[in-house]
Each structure stands twice: as structure tokens, then as C-alpha cells.
């Protein structure tokens, strides 16, 4: 089983589908002031943050979009390159090997080819040395076992533009967090309800979030089947927030307000988060952050959204001072509602297709 987390690293010089067993570890990479606001009995996040999915973005091997395969996902190389953009966090996946070493890898199974036959092994059944024997090696001239991956029903070579060897969780912290992080925050999250609850029970220093598909898939455990159930779990278990598949909140927009009124943070993940318009909708809805693959494009888009919003607020205040009345404020609020309604309608059409 894989597990997910988050840590802050500021100005560091170097630094599909999420399966239902995954838990992620994210590195907080903001240029904003460090630390978390603990007012109102919960740790607040920076205003609308952007999170790099598996570092610089997950790999989609058969994609014609080269951006999806620029760097090996979940690698130190990917984390370092993600730090070149104004991200707030990077997300990555953690599993534990047979000999109890936490490593960074997303898929539950690792695929290779031996004597022309595809061999599949569960990651947690491997020792750390066996795990490291796959893919690029640390020692020059040493060739590792071929690393394959299933993509759209096909088994293909895990080929990216810039490759890197796998790493342990300790290496990620030593090369990224301990040296540069200082007091920057860490966040943990899991798709498994009981894992999230245990992580919260074992410690109180770091926020814990429950990951959910938001009702886009159905599981045996009812707690995993809707945002309403996710909210109940988070409240009853004292969790800090929810990370939902973005389609879940677009299909049920009112739940965003309900989650926020419950004093919980809300972030989203999913392919639609690579679409600037979908991110803009969430900004207007009050979602607190998005996990994305196209980090350069979305960080630029969010910066533009914030700049436009800041300019609008500034102009609104000027007009209110000049006119001495609240009419302009009301017009602006109505305009925001119209913009949100238009974008929600646009996104609903995208989901249907």
C-alpha cells in the first residue's frame, strides 16, 4: 500500500489515476511565508495553492504531450525541477518494502521483462535492494532490469525524456527537506480511511487529509464513496481536510461550502486540474488548492488569476471611496457569480464528453 504526504521547501536550488491504495507524501515548496496558521483550531493553508503531482507531474507514457514525460515521476530529479516553479507543495507516493524501508513509488506492482516474458511483482514484496535493481542505476555502467508500465491497456517501456533512479523516503528528506526545509510544514494523506485515522492518532504535529474519489468510483467501504462520507470521516476522526477527485466537486458544488463550514480544508486532484478554466472555477468556488501535472502552465495561470483578482479588488475599493456607496461592490459580487455559473456550465459539458 502506498501513502501520501506534504513538506515545504522555499527557493530550493536543487531539489491517470491515483489508485485506491495510494497514500502520498508532498513537499511544501512555497515562496510565501513559511508555517501554518493554527487559528480556529485547524491548520490553514496559503490562499489557493498549487501542488506538483508526483513532483513535476505524473508520467503518461503513451501521451503525445511531451510535457507528461519530461522527468521521471516521484524522483529527486522531478522534485528539483518542480522547485523551479512557484509551487506551494509537491506530492509524492510512499510505500514500504519487505525489509521495512519507505520508498517513493506510485504503482502497487512493478513490471519488468525477463527472457521475453513480462514479470509483475508487488512492490511491498520486494526488499529495497530488489526494488533498486529496476530502471536507471546509481553506479555508472551498471544496467538495471527493464522497467515497464501499463498504459491504456498496453505494457510499454517506462521511457521519459530525462530519467532518474528511484529513491527512498529518507533520501528525499535528506536531499530536499532537512537541508532546505527549516520549519516548513508537512502534510500526510491517504485513500484508506483507517490509515488516515491512524496517522492522525499517532501524531499531532502534521496535518492529515483524507483522499477520496468523491463518488466517481464505488468501493466496498462506504466511507470512500462520496464527499459527504469523506466529510463525516474527517470530522469524526479529527482530520484536517479532504483531497477530492475534482469531478466530485463539480458534480456536487454545494459540498464545497459544507466542507468549509465544517472547518475543513479542501484540495483536489485529477486530469481536469491541468485545464486552466477548471482551476479558475475552483478558485471562485473556494477550493484551497489543486494538485496538477502541468506545473508551469497552471502556476502561471493561477498567478494571473490572483493578479486579476487583486486588481479588481483594488479598483473596487477606489470606486467605493469616490462614490461613497456600496453599489459597485454589489455589481462586482454579481459579476463573480455570473462568471462562476458560466465556468461551471462549461466544465459540466467537458465532464460529459
mmCIF file of N, CA, C and O in Angstrom, residues 244-342:
data_model
loop_
_atom_site.group_PDB
_atom_site.id
_atom_site.type_symbol
_atom_site.label_atom_id
_atom_site.label_comp_id
_atom_site.label_asym_id
_atom_site.label_seq_id
_atom_site.Cartn_x
_atom_site.Cartn_y
_atom_site.Cartn_z
ATOM 1 N N UNK A 244 -10.093 15.710 -2.844
ATOM 2 C CA UNK A 244 -11.081 15.007 -3.672
ATOM 3 C C UNK A 244 -10.715 15.017 -5.145
ATOM 4 O O UNK A 244 -10.071 15.950 -5.634
ATOM 5 N N UNK A 245 -11.142 13.958 -5.846
ATOM 6 C CA UNK A 245 -11.092 13.988 -7.315
ATOM 7 C C UNK A 245 -11.933 15.184 -7.755
ATOM 8 O O UNK A 245 -13.049 15.376 -7.270
ATOM 9 N N UNK A 246 -11.395 16.001 -8.642
ATOM 10 C CA UNK A 246 -12.041 17.266 -8.979
ATOM 11 C C UNK A 246 -13.448 17.081 -9.546
ATOM 12 O O UNK A 246 -14.338 17.904 -9.314
ATOM 13 N N UNK A 247 -13.694 15.985 -10.265
ATOM 14 C CA UNK A 247 -15.026 15.765 -10.816
ATOM 15 C C UNK A 247 -16.072 15.644 -9.711
ATOM 16 O O UNK A 247 -17.245 15.983 -9.904
ATOM 17 N N UNK A 248 -15.635 15.171 -8.545
ATOM 18 C CA UNK A 248 -16.553 15.020 -7.426
ATOM 19 C C UNK A 248 -17.152 16.334 -6.977
ATOM 20 O O UNK A 248 -18.346 16.414 -6.676
ATOM 21 N N UNK A 249 -16.345 17.394 -6.952
ATOM 22 C CA UNK A 249 -16.884 18.680 -6.509
ATOM 23 C C UNK A 249 -17.635 19.400 -7.630
ATOM 24 O O UNK A 249 -18.544 20.176 -7.368
ATOM 25 N N UNK A 250 -17.271 19.133 -8.888
ATOM 26 C CA UNK A 250 -18.012 19.746 -9.984
ATOM 27 C C UNK A 250 -19.414 19.151 -10.097
ATOM 28 O O UNK A 250 -20.350 19.820 -10.527
ATOM 29 N N UNK A 251 -19.557 17.876 -9.733
ATOM 30 C CA UNK A 251 -20.865 17.234 -9.775
ATOM 31 C C UNK A 251 -21.709 17.587 -8.560
ATOM 32 O O UNK A 251 -22.924 17.390 -8.557
ATOM 33 N N UNK A 252 -21.061 18.093 -7.517
ATOM 34 C CA UNK A 252 -21.769 18.444 -6.290
ATOM 35 C C UNK A 252 -21.165 19.716 -5.700
ATOM 36 O O UNK A 252 -20.551 19.688 -4.634
ATOM 37 N N UNK A 253 -21.341 20.867 -6.374
ATOM 38 C CA UNK A 253 -20.675 22.110 -5.966
ATOM 39 C C UNK A 253 -21.015 22.569 -4.552
ATOM 40 O O UNK A 253 -20.178 23.165 -3.876
ATOM 41 N N UNK A 254 -22.233 22.299 -4.094
ATOM 42 C CA UNK A 254 -22.648 22.781 -2.772
ATOM 43 C C UNK A 254 -21.827 22.163 -1.648
ATOM 44 O O UNK A 254 -21.738 22.729 -0.553
ATOM 45 N N UNK A 255 -21.216 21.006 -1.905
ATOM 46 C CA UNK A 255 -20.458 20.334 -0.857
ATOM 47 C C UNK A 255 -19.199 21.124 -0.482
ATOM 48 O O UNK A 255 -18.684 20.986 0.627
ATOM 49 N N UNK A 256 -18.717 21.979 -1.397
ATOM 50 C CA UNK A 256 -17.538 22.806 -1.098
ATOM 51 C C UNK A 256 -17.840 23.709 0.092
ATOM 52 O O UNK A 256 -17.053 23.793 1.053
ATOM 53 N N UNK A 257 -18.986 24.373 0.039
ATOM 54 C CA UNK A 257 -19.378 25.255 1.147
ATOM 55 C C UNK A 257 -19.558 24.463 2.441
ATOM 56 O O UNK A 257 -19.127 24.890 3.516
ATOM 57 N N UNK A 258 -20.178 23.279 2.330
ATOM 58 C CA UNK A 258 -20.424 22.454 3.506
ATOM 59 C C UNK A 258 -19.119 22.006 4.163
ATOM 60 O O UNK A 258 -19.000 21.992 5.391
ATOM 61 N N UNK A 259 -18.138 21.651 3.355
ATOM 62 C CA UNK A 259 -16.844 21.223 3.881
ATOM 63 C C UNK A 259 -16.135 22.378 4.571
ATOM 64 O O UNK A 259 -15.588 22.233 5.672
ATOM 65 N N UNK A 260 -16.160 23.536 3.946
ATOM 66 C CA UNK A 260 -15.502 24.703 4.531
ATOM 67 C C UNK A 260 -16.208 25.159 5.805
ATOM 68 O O UNK A 260 -15.560 25.591 6.763
ATOM 69 N N UNK A 261 -17.542 25.061 5.827
ATOM 70 C CA UNK A 261 -18.292 25.419 7.026
ATOM 71 C C UNK A 261 -18.024 24.445 8.170
ATOM 72 O O UNK A 261 -18.261 24.772 9.336
ATOM 73 N N UNK A 262 -17.530 23.259 7.824
ATOM 74 C CA UNK A 262 -17.174 22.259 8.829
ATOM 75 C C UNK A 262 -15.746 22.452 9.335
ATOM 76 O O UNK A 262 -15.214 21.605 10.053
ATOM 77 N N UNK A 263 -15.130 23.561 8.943
ATOM 78 C CA UNK A 263 -13.778 23.907 9.384
ATOM 79 C C UNK A 263 -12.729 22.922 8.863
ATOM 80 O O UNK A 263 -11.752 22.594 9.543
ATOM 81 N N UNK A 264 -12.947 22.441 7.633
ATOM 82 C CA UNK A 264 -12.011 21.537 6.982
ATOM 83 C C UNK A 264 -11.421 22.207 5.744
ATOM 84 O O UNK A 264 -12.110 22.989 5.078
ATOM 85 N N UNK A 265 -10.173 21.889 5.431
ATOM 86 C CA UNK A 265 -9.565 22.358 4.183
ATOM 87 C C UNK A 265 -9.988 21.428 3.046
ATOM 88 O O UNK A 265 -10.294 20.259 3.272
ATOM 89 N N UNK A 266 -9.988 21.947 1.814
ATOM 90 C CA UNK A 266 -10.374 21.150 0.653
ATOM 91 C C UNK A 266 -9.409 21.391 -0.495
ATOM 92 O O UNK A 266 -9.232 22.523 -0.946
ATOM 93 N N UNK A 267 -8.790 20.295 -0.976
ATOM 94 C CA UNK A 267 -7.939 20.328 -2.158
ATOM 95 C C UNK A 267 -8.496 19.322 -3.159
ATOM 96 O O UNK A 267 -9.325 18.490 -2.812
ATOM 97 N N UNK A 268 -8.035 19.402 -4.403
ATOM 98 C CA UNK A 268 -8.498 18.460 -5.420
ATOM 99 C C UNK A 268 -7.328 17.927 -6.247
ATOM 100 O O UNK A 268 -6.251 18.528 -6.295
ATOM 101 N N UNK A 269 -7.568 16.780 -6.907
ATOM 102 C CA UNK A 269 -6.623 16.203 -7.854
ATOM 103 C C UNK A 269 -7.417 15.733 -9.070
ATOM 104 O O UNK A 269 -8.647 15.673 -9.036
ATOM 105 N N UNK A 270 -6.747 15.372 -10.141
ATOM 106 C CA UNK A 270 -7.423 14.851 -11.325
ATOM 107 C C UNK A 270 -6.970 15.547 -12.592
ATOM 108 O O UNK A 270 -6.389 16.633 -12.563
ATOM 109 N N UNK A 271 -7.247 14.903 -13.727
ATOM 110 C CA UNK A 271 -6.797 15.411 -15.022
ATOM 111 C C UNK A 271 -7.336 16.796 -15.342
ATOM 112 O O UNK A 271 -6.665 17.602 -15.994
ATOM 113 N N UNK A 272 -8.561 17.089 -14.886
ATOM 114 C CA UNK A 272 -9.139 18.410 -15.170
ATOM 115 C C UNK A 272 -8.350 19.537 -14.519
ATOM 116 O O UNK A 272 -8.478 20.697 -14.931
ATOM 117 N N UNK A 273 -7.528 19.219 -13.539
ATOM 118 C CA UNK A 273 -6.722 20.256 -12.901
ATOM 119 C C UNK A 273 -5.578 20.732 -13.788
ATOM 120 O O UNK A 273 -4.857 21.659 -13.429
ATOM 121 N N UNK A 274 -5.411 20.102 -14.947
ATOM 122 C CA UNK A 274 -4.446 20.594 -15.934
ATOM 123 C C UNK A 274 -5.095 21.561 -16.924
ATOM 124 O O UNK A 274 -4.445 22.019 -17.854
ATOM 125 N N UNK A 275 -6.379 21.850 -16.706
ATOM 126 C CA UNK A 275 -7.125 22.790 -17.552
ATOM 127 C C UNK A 275 -7.300 24.105 -16.782
ATOM 128 O O UNK A 275 -7.944 24.130 -15.740
ATOM 129 N N UNK A 276 -6.710 25.209 -17.249
ATOM 130 C CA UNK A 276 -6.774 26.477 -16.515
ATOM 131 C C UNK A 276 -8.194 26.910 -16.140
ATOM 132 O O UNK A 276 -8.412 27.433 -15.040
ATOM 133 N N UNK A 277 -9.159 26.704 -17.047
ATOM 134 C CA UNK A 277 -10.539 27.105 -16.749
ATOM 135 C C UNK A 277 -11.101 26.329 -15.563
ATOM 136 O O UNK A 277 -11.839 26.874 -14.738
ATOM 137 N N UNK A 278 -10.751 25.039 -15.475
ATOM 138 C CA UNK A 278 -11.226 24.217 -14.360
ATOM 139 C C UNK A 278 -10.609 24.688 -13.042
ATOM 140 O O UNK A 278 -11.266 24.671 -11.990
ATOM 141 N N UNK A 279 -9.366 25.106 -13.093
ATOM 142 C CA UNK A 279 -8.694 25.629 -11.909
ATOM 143 C C UNK A 279 -9.317 26.966 -11.507
ATOM 144 O O UNK A 279 -9.536 27.242 -10.316
ATOM 145 N N UNK A 280 -9.651 27.798 -12.494
ATOM 146 C CA UNK A 280 -10.274 29.094 -12.224
ATOM 147 C C UNK A 280 -11.620 28.904 -11.524
ATOM 148 O O UNK A 280 -11.948 29.620 -10.579
ATOM 149 N N UNK A 281 -12.398 27.922 -11.975
ATOM 150 C CA UNK A 281 -13.683 27.628 -11.342
ATOM 151 C C UNK A 281 -13.479 27.325 -9.859
ATOM 152 O O UNK A 281 -14.191 27.837 -8.990
ATOM 153 N N UNK A 282 -12.493 26.488 -9.566
ATOM 154 C CA UNK A 282 -12.258 26.087 -8.181
ATOM 155 C C UNK A 282 -11.803 27.263 -7.329
ATOM 156 O O UNK A 282 -12.152 27.369 -6.146
ATOM 157 N N UNK A 283 -11.040 28.153 -7.924
ATOM 158 C CA UNK A 283 -10.625 29.364 -7.217
ATOM 159 C C UNK A 283 -11.848 30.169 -6.795
ATOM 160 O O UNK A 283 -11.947 30.640 -5.656
ATOM 161 N N UNK A 284 -12.799 30.300 -7.708
ATOM 162 C CA UNK A 284 -14.025 31.054 -7.407
ATOM 163 C C UNK A 284 -14.922 30.309 -6.424
ATOM 164 O O UNK A 284 -15.649 30.930 -5.638
ATOM 165 N N UNK A 285 -14.877 28.982 -6.444
ATOM 166 C CA UNK A 285 -15.720 28.172 -5.564
ATOM 167 C C UNK A 285 -15.218 28.175 -4.121
ATOM 168 O O UNK A 285 -15.976 27.855 -3.207
ATOM 169 N N UNK A 286 -13.952 28.493 -3.929
ATOM 170 C CA UNK A 286 -13.403 28.491 -2.581
ATOM 171 C C UNK A 286 -12.559 27.279 -2.245
ATOM 172 O O UNK A 286 -12.171 27.080 -1.084
ATOM 173 N N UNK A 287 -12.255 26.443 -3.252
ATOM 174 C CA UNK A 287 -11.323 25.326 -3.048
ATOM 175 C C UNK A 287 -9.961 25.920 -2.688
ATOM 176 O O UNK A 287 -9.583 26.977 -3.201
ATOM 177 N N UNK A 288 -9.214 25.252 -1.819
ATOM 178 C CA UNK A 288 -7.983 25.845 -1.293
ATOM 179 C C UNK A 288 -6.711 25.442 -2.034
ATOM 180 O O UNK A 288 -5.638 25.967 -1.765
ATOM 181 N N UNK A 289 -6.817 24.481 -2.964
ATOM 182 C CA UNK A 289 -5.629 24.107 -3.699
ATOM 183 C C UNK A 289 -5.889 23.016 -4.711
ATOM 184 O O UNK A 289 -6.872 22.278 -4.611
ATOM 185 N N UNK A 290 -4.994 22.907 -5.708
ATOM 186 C CA UNK A 290 -5.139 21.911 -6.769
ATOM 187 C C UNK A 290 -3.818 21.181 -6.965
ATOM 188 O O UNK A 290 -2.736 21.773 -6.906
ATOM 189 N N UNK A 291 -3.904 19.861 -7.190
ATOM 190 C CA UNK A 291 -2.740 19.035 -7.497
ATOM 191 C C UNK A 291 -2.685 18.869 -9.007
ATOM 192 O O UNK A 291 -3.653 18.409 -9.610
ATOM 193 N N UNK A 292 -1.560 19.242 -9.623
ATOM 194 C CA UNK A 292 -1.506 19.336 -11.083
ATOM 195 C C UNK A 292 -0.265 18.645 -11.652
ATOM 196 O O UNK A 292 0.726 18.425 -10.951
ATOM 197 N N UNK A 293 -0.344 18.303 -12.934
ATOM 198 C CA UNK A 293 0.792 17.741 -13.663
ATOM 199 C C UNK A 293 1.541 18.817 -14.449
ATOM 200 O O UNK A 293 2.767 18.821 -14.502
ATOM 201 N N UNK A 294 0.796 19.723 -15.072
ATOM 202 C CA UNK A 294 1.410 20.778 -15.885
ATOM 203 C C UNK A 294 1.746 21.962 -14.988
ATOM 204 O O UNK A 294 1.064 22.993 -14.976
ATOM 205 N N UNK A 295 2.821 21.812 -14.224
ATOM 206 C CA UNK A 295 3.115 22.786 -13.177
ATOM 207 C C UNK A 295 3.421 24.184 -13.725
ATOM 208 O O UNK A 295 3.004 25.186 -13.143
ATOM 209 N N UNK A 296 4.135 24.266 -14.818
ATOM 210 C CA UNK A 296 4.467 25.583 -15.368
ATOM 211 C C UNK A 296 3.219 26.314 -15.837
ATOM 212 O O UNK A 296 3.009 27.485 -15.523
ATOM 213 N N UNK A 297 2.374 25.612 -16.580
ATOM 214 C CA UNK A 297 1.185 26.239 -17.136
ATOM 215 C C UNK A 297 0.195 26.659 -16.051
ATOM 216 O O UNK A 297 -0.365 27.760 -16.093
ATOM 217 N N UNK A 298 -0.013 25.786 -15.072
ATOM 218 C CA UNK A 298 -1.025 26.086 -14.058
ATOM 219 C C UNK A 298 -0.534 27.112 -13.041
ATOM 220 O O UNK A 298 -1.311 27.965 -12.597
ATOM 221 N N UNK A 299 0.752 27.084 -12.679
ATOM 222 C CA UNK A 299 1.240 28.118 -11.768
ATOM 223 C C UNK A 299 1.158 29.498 -12.431
ATOM 224 O O UNK A 299 0.834 30.494 -11.777
ATOM 225 N N UNK A 300 1.418 29.557 -13.724
ATOM 226 C CA UNK A 300 1.295 30.824 -14.454
ATOM 227 C C UNK A 300 -0.163 31.274 -14.494
ATOM 228 O O UNK A 300 -0.476 32.451 -14.262
ATOM 229 N N UNK A 301 -1.066 30.340 -14.763
ATOM 230 C CA UNK A 301 -2.489 30.658 -14.825
ATOM 231 C C UNK A 301 -3.006 31.166 -13.483
ATOM 232 O O UNK A 301 -3.732 32.165 -13.418
ATOM 233 N N UNK A 302 -2.616 30.491 -12.407
ATOM 234 C CA UNK A 302 -3.072 30.893 -11.070
ATOM 235 C C UNK A 302 -2.506 32.265 -10.702
ATOM 236 O O UNK A 302 -3.207 33.087 -10.102
ATOM 237 N N UNK A 303 -1.270 32.523 -11.069
ATOM 238 C CA UNK A 303 -0.680 33.836 -10.807
ATOM 239 C C UNK A 303 -1.476 34.924 -11.521
ATOM 240 O O UNK A 303 -1.730 36.003 -10.955
ATOM 241 N N UNK A 304 -1.899 34.653 -12.745
ATOM 242 C CA UNK A 304 -2.701 35.623 -13.493
ATOM 243 C C UNK A 304 -4.070 35.823 -12.856
ATOM 244 O O UNK A 304 -4.586 36.946 -12.792
ATOM 245 N N UNK A 305 -4.674 34.718 -12.388
ATOM 246 C CA UNK A 305 -5.983 34.800 -11.727
ATOM 247 C C UNK A 305 -5.882 35.669 -10.475
ATOM 248 O O UNK A 305 -6.715 36.544 -10.236
ATOM 249 N N UNK A 306 -4.844 35.424 -9.678
ATOM 250 C CA UNK A 306 -4.671 36.187 -8.445
ATOM 251 C C UNK A 306 -4.388 37.659 -8.733
ATOM 252 O O UNK A 306 -4.880 38.545 -8.034
ATOM 253 N N UNK A 307 -3.585 37.907 -9.767
ATOM 254 C CA UNK A 307 -3.269 39.295 -10.121
ATOM 255 C C UNK A 307 -4.524 40.028 -10.581
ATOM 256 O O UNK A 307 -4.758 41.188 -10.213
ATOM 257 N N UNK A 308 -5.341 39.370 -11.390
ATOM 258 C CA UNK A 308 -6.594 39.968 -11.862
ATOM 259 C C UNK A 308 -7.535 40.236 -10.704
ATOM 260 O O UNK A 308 -8.179 41.288 -10.628
ATOM 261 N N UNK A 309 -7.599 39.282 -9.768
ATOM 262 C CA UNK A 309 -8.464 39.437 -8.606
ATOM 263 C C UNK A 309 -7.999 40.596 -7.745
ATOM 264 O O UNK A 309 -8.798 41.402 -7.267
ATOM 265 N N UNK A 310 -6.676 40.699 -7.543
ATOM 266 C CA UNK A 310 -6.123 41.774 -6.728
ATOM 267 C C UNK A 310 -6.409 43.133 -7.368
ATOM 268 O O UNK A 310 -6.766 44.096 -6.681
ATOM 269 N N UNK A 311 -6.259 43.196 -8.701
ATOM 270 C CA UNK A 311 -6.533 44.449 -9.412
ATOM 271 C C UNK A 311 -8.005 44.812 -9.283
ATOM 272 O O UNK A 311 -8.360 45.976 -9.041
ATOM 273 N N UNK A 312 -8.875 43.821 -9.422
ATOM 274 C CA UNK A 312 -10.313 44.051 -9.315
ATOM 275 C C UNK A 312 -10.673 44.571 -7.937
ATOM 276 O O UNK A 312 -11.478 45.504 -7.794
ATOM 277 N N UNK A 313 -10.083 43.969 -6.895
ATOM 278 C CA UNK A 313 -10.360 44.406 -5.523
ATOM 279 C C UNK A 313 -9.880 45.833 -5.309
ATOM 280 O O UNK A 313 -10.541 46.643 -4.658
ATOM 281 N N UNK A 314 -8.690 46.149 -5.877
ATOM 282 C CA UNK A 314 -8.137 47.492 -5.733
ATOM 283 C C UNK A 314 -9.021 48.530 -6.405
ATOM 284 O O UNK A 314 -9.321 49.587 -5.844
ATOM 285 N N UNK A 315 -9.464 48.231 -7.640
ATOM 286 C CA UNK A 315 -10.332 49.153 -8.364
ATOM 287 C C UNK A 315 -11.675 49.315 -7.662
ATOM 288 O O UNK A 315 -12.248 50.396 -7.614
ATOM 289 N N UNK A 316 -12.163 48.228 -7.085
ATOM 290 C CA UNK A 316 -13.443 48.265 -6.379
ATOM 291 C C UNK A 316 -13.360 49.210 -5.181
ATOM 292 O O UNK A 316 -14.258 50.026 -4.947
ATOM 293 N N UNK A 317 -12.246 49.139 -4.434
ATOM 294 C CA UNK A 317 -12.081 49.997 -3.268
ATOM 295 C C UNK A 317 -11.984 51.453 -3.682
ATOM 296 O O UNK A 317 -12.543 52.339 -3.033
ATOM 297 N N UNK A 318 -11.279 51.717 -4.795
ATOM 298 C CA UNK A 318 -11.157 53.092 -5.283
ATOM 299 C C UNK A 318 -12.524 53.667 -5.621
ATOM 300 O O UNK A 318 -12.860 54.792 -5.263
ATOM 301 N N UNK A 319 -13.347 52.882 -6.320
ATOM 302 C CA UNK A 319 -14.663 53.358 -6.726
ATOM 303 C C UNK A 319 -15.570 53.580 -5.525
ATOM 304 O O UNK A 319 -16.353 54.524 -5.480
ATOM 305 N N UNK A 320 -15.453 52.730 -4.531
ATOM 306 C CA UNK A 320 -16.267 52.881 -3.332
ATOM 307 C C UNK A 320 -15.903 54.160 -2.586
ATOM 308 O O UNK A 320 -16.762 54.866 -2.079
ATOM 309 N N UNK A 321 -14.611 54.461 -2.541
ATOM 310 C CA UNK A 321 -14.165 55.684 -1.876
ATOM 311 C C UNK A 321 -14.648 56.925 -2.619
ATOM 312 O O UNK A 321 -15.050 57.910 -2.021
ATOM 313 N N UNK A 322 -14.608 56.873 -3.949
ATOM 314 C CA UNK A 322 -15.019 58.025 -4.754
ATOM 315 C C UNK A 322 -16.524 58.230 -4.687
ATOM 316 O O UNK A 322 -17.027 59.340 -4.485
ATOM 317 N N UNK A 323 -17.280 57.152 -4.827
ATOM 318 C CA UNK A 323 -18.727 57.272 -4.886
ATOM 319 C C UNK A 323 -19.378 57.314 -3.508
ATOM 320 O O UNK A 323 -20.493 57.783 -3.361
ATOM 321 N N UNK A 324 -18.656 56.785 -2.502
ATOM 322 C CA UNK A 324 -19.204 56.808 -1.162
ATOM 323 C C UNK A 324 -20.427 55.926 -1.007
ATOM 324 O O UNK A 324 -21.309 56.208 -0.188
ATOM 325 N N UNK A 325 -20.523 54.840 -1.766
ATOM 326 C CA UNK A 325 -21.670 53.946 -1.672
ATOM 327 C C UNK A 325 -21.226 52.523 -1.955
ATOM 328 O O UNK A 325 -20.096 52.284 -2.359
ATOM 329 N N UNK A 326 -22.133 51.548 -1.728
ATOM 330 C CA UNK A 326 -21.787 50.133 -1.858
ATOM 331 C C UNK A 326 -22.255 49.520 -3.172
ATOM 332 O O UNK A 326 -22.122 48.329 -3.383
ATOM 333 N N UNK A 327 -22.799 50.310 -4.053
ATOM 334 C CA UNK A 327 -23.344 49.768 -5.290
ATOM 335 C C UNK A 327 -22.329 49.028 -6.129
ATOM 336 O O UNK A 327 -22.601 47.955 -6.664
ATOM 337 N N UNK A 328 -21.114 49.557 -6.215
ATOM 338 C CA UNK A 328 -20.090 48.934 -7.053
ATOM 339 C C UNK A 328 -19.694 47.562 -6.519
ATOM 340 O O UNK A 328 -19.438 46.640 -7.267
ATOM 341 N N UNK A 329 -19.675 47.434 -5.185
ATOM 342 C CA UNK A 329 -19.350 46.152 -4.577
ATOM 343 C C UNK A 329 -20.379 45.105 -4.959
ATOM 344 O O UNK A 329 -20.048 43.978 -5.304
ATOM 345 N N UNK A 330 -21.627 45.469 -4.919
ATOM 346 C CA UNK A 330 -22.689 44.544 -5.265
ATOM 347 C C UNK A 330 -22.575 44.093 -6.719
ATOM 348 O O UNK A 330 -22.751 42.922 -7.035
ATOM 349 N N UNK A 331 -22.251 45.013 -7.608
ATOM 350 C CA UNK A 331 -22.102 44.678 -9.014
ATOM 351 C C UNK A 331 -20.964 43.680 -9.203
ATOM 352 O O UNK A 331 -21.076 42.711 -9.946
ATOM 353 N N UNK A 332 -19.851 43.930 -8.495
ATOM 354 C CA UNK A 332 -18.703 43.035 -8.601
ATOM 355 C C UNK A 332 -19.052 41.641 -8.114
ATOM 356 O O UNK A 332 -18.688 40.640 -8.730
ATOM 357 N N UNK A 333 -19.782 41.541 -6.987
ATOM 358 C CA UNK A 333 -20.168 40.234 -6.460
ATOM 359 C C UNK A 333 -21.071 39.498 -7.433
ATOM 360 O O UNK A 333 -20.946 38.300 -7.642
ATOM 361 N N UNK A 334 -21.995 40.232 -8.059
ATOM 362 C CA UNK A 334 -22.888 39.615 -9.040
ATOM 363 C C UNK A 334 -22.090 39.128 -10.241
ATOM 364 O O UNK A 334 -22.315 38.041 -10.769
ATOM 365 N N UNK A 335 -21.097 39.946 -10.665
ATOM 366 C CA UNK A 335 -20.254 39.559 -11.795
ATOM 367 C C UNK A 335 -19.509 38.274 -11.491
ATOM 368 O O UNK A 335 -19.404 37.381 -12.334
ATOM 369 N N UNK A 336 -18.982 38.135 -10.263
ATOM 370 C CA UNK A 336 -18.276 36.917 -9.872
ATOM 371 C C UNK A 336 -19.199 35.712 -9.949
ATOM 372 O O UNK A 336 -18.809 34.635 -10.386
ATOM 373 N N UNK A 337 -20.455 35.886 -9.514
ATOM 374 C CA UNK A 337 -21.410 34.783 -9.533
ATOM 375 C C UNK A 337 -21.742 34.365 -10.972
ATOM 376 O O UNK A 337 -21.852 33.185 -11.280
ATOM 377 N N UNK A 338 -21.883 35.361 -11.852
ATOM 378 C CA UNK A 338 -22.165 35.063 -13.253
ATOM 379 C C UNK A 338 -20.984 34.324 -13.881
ATOM 380 O O UNK A 338 -21.142 33.359 -14.616
ATOM 381 N N UNK A 339 -19.753 34.785 -13.567
ATOM 382 C CA UNK A 339 -18.549 34.150 -14.103
ATOM 383 C C UNK A 339 -18.453 32.708 -13.623
ATOM 384 O O UNK A 339 -18.150 31.803 -14.399
ATOM 385 N N UNK A 340 -18.729 32.483 -12.335
ATOM 386 C CA UNK A 340 -18.669 31.137 -11.787
ATOM 387 C C UNK A 340 -19.720 30.240 -12.424
ATOM 388 O O UNK A 340 -19.441 29.094 -12.786
ATOM 389 N N UNK A 341 -20.935 30.760 -12.610
ATOM 390 C CA UNK A 341 -22.007 29.968 -13.219
ATOM 391 C C UNK A 341 -21.642 29.575 -14.646
ATOM 392 O O UNK A 341 -21.864 28.438 -15.071
ATOM 393 N N UNK A 342 -21.057 30.516 -15.384
ATOM 394 C CA UNK A 342 -20.658 30.235 -16.763
ATOM 395 C C UNK A 342 -19.584 29.150 -16.806
ATOM 396 O O UNK A 342 -19.662 28.201 -17.582
#
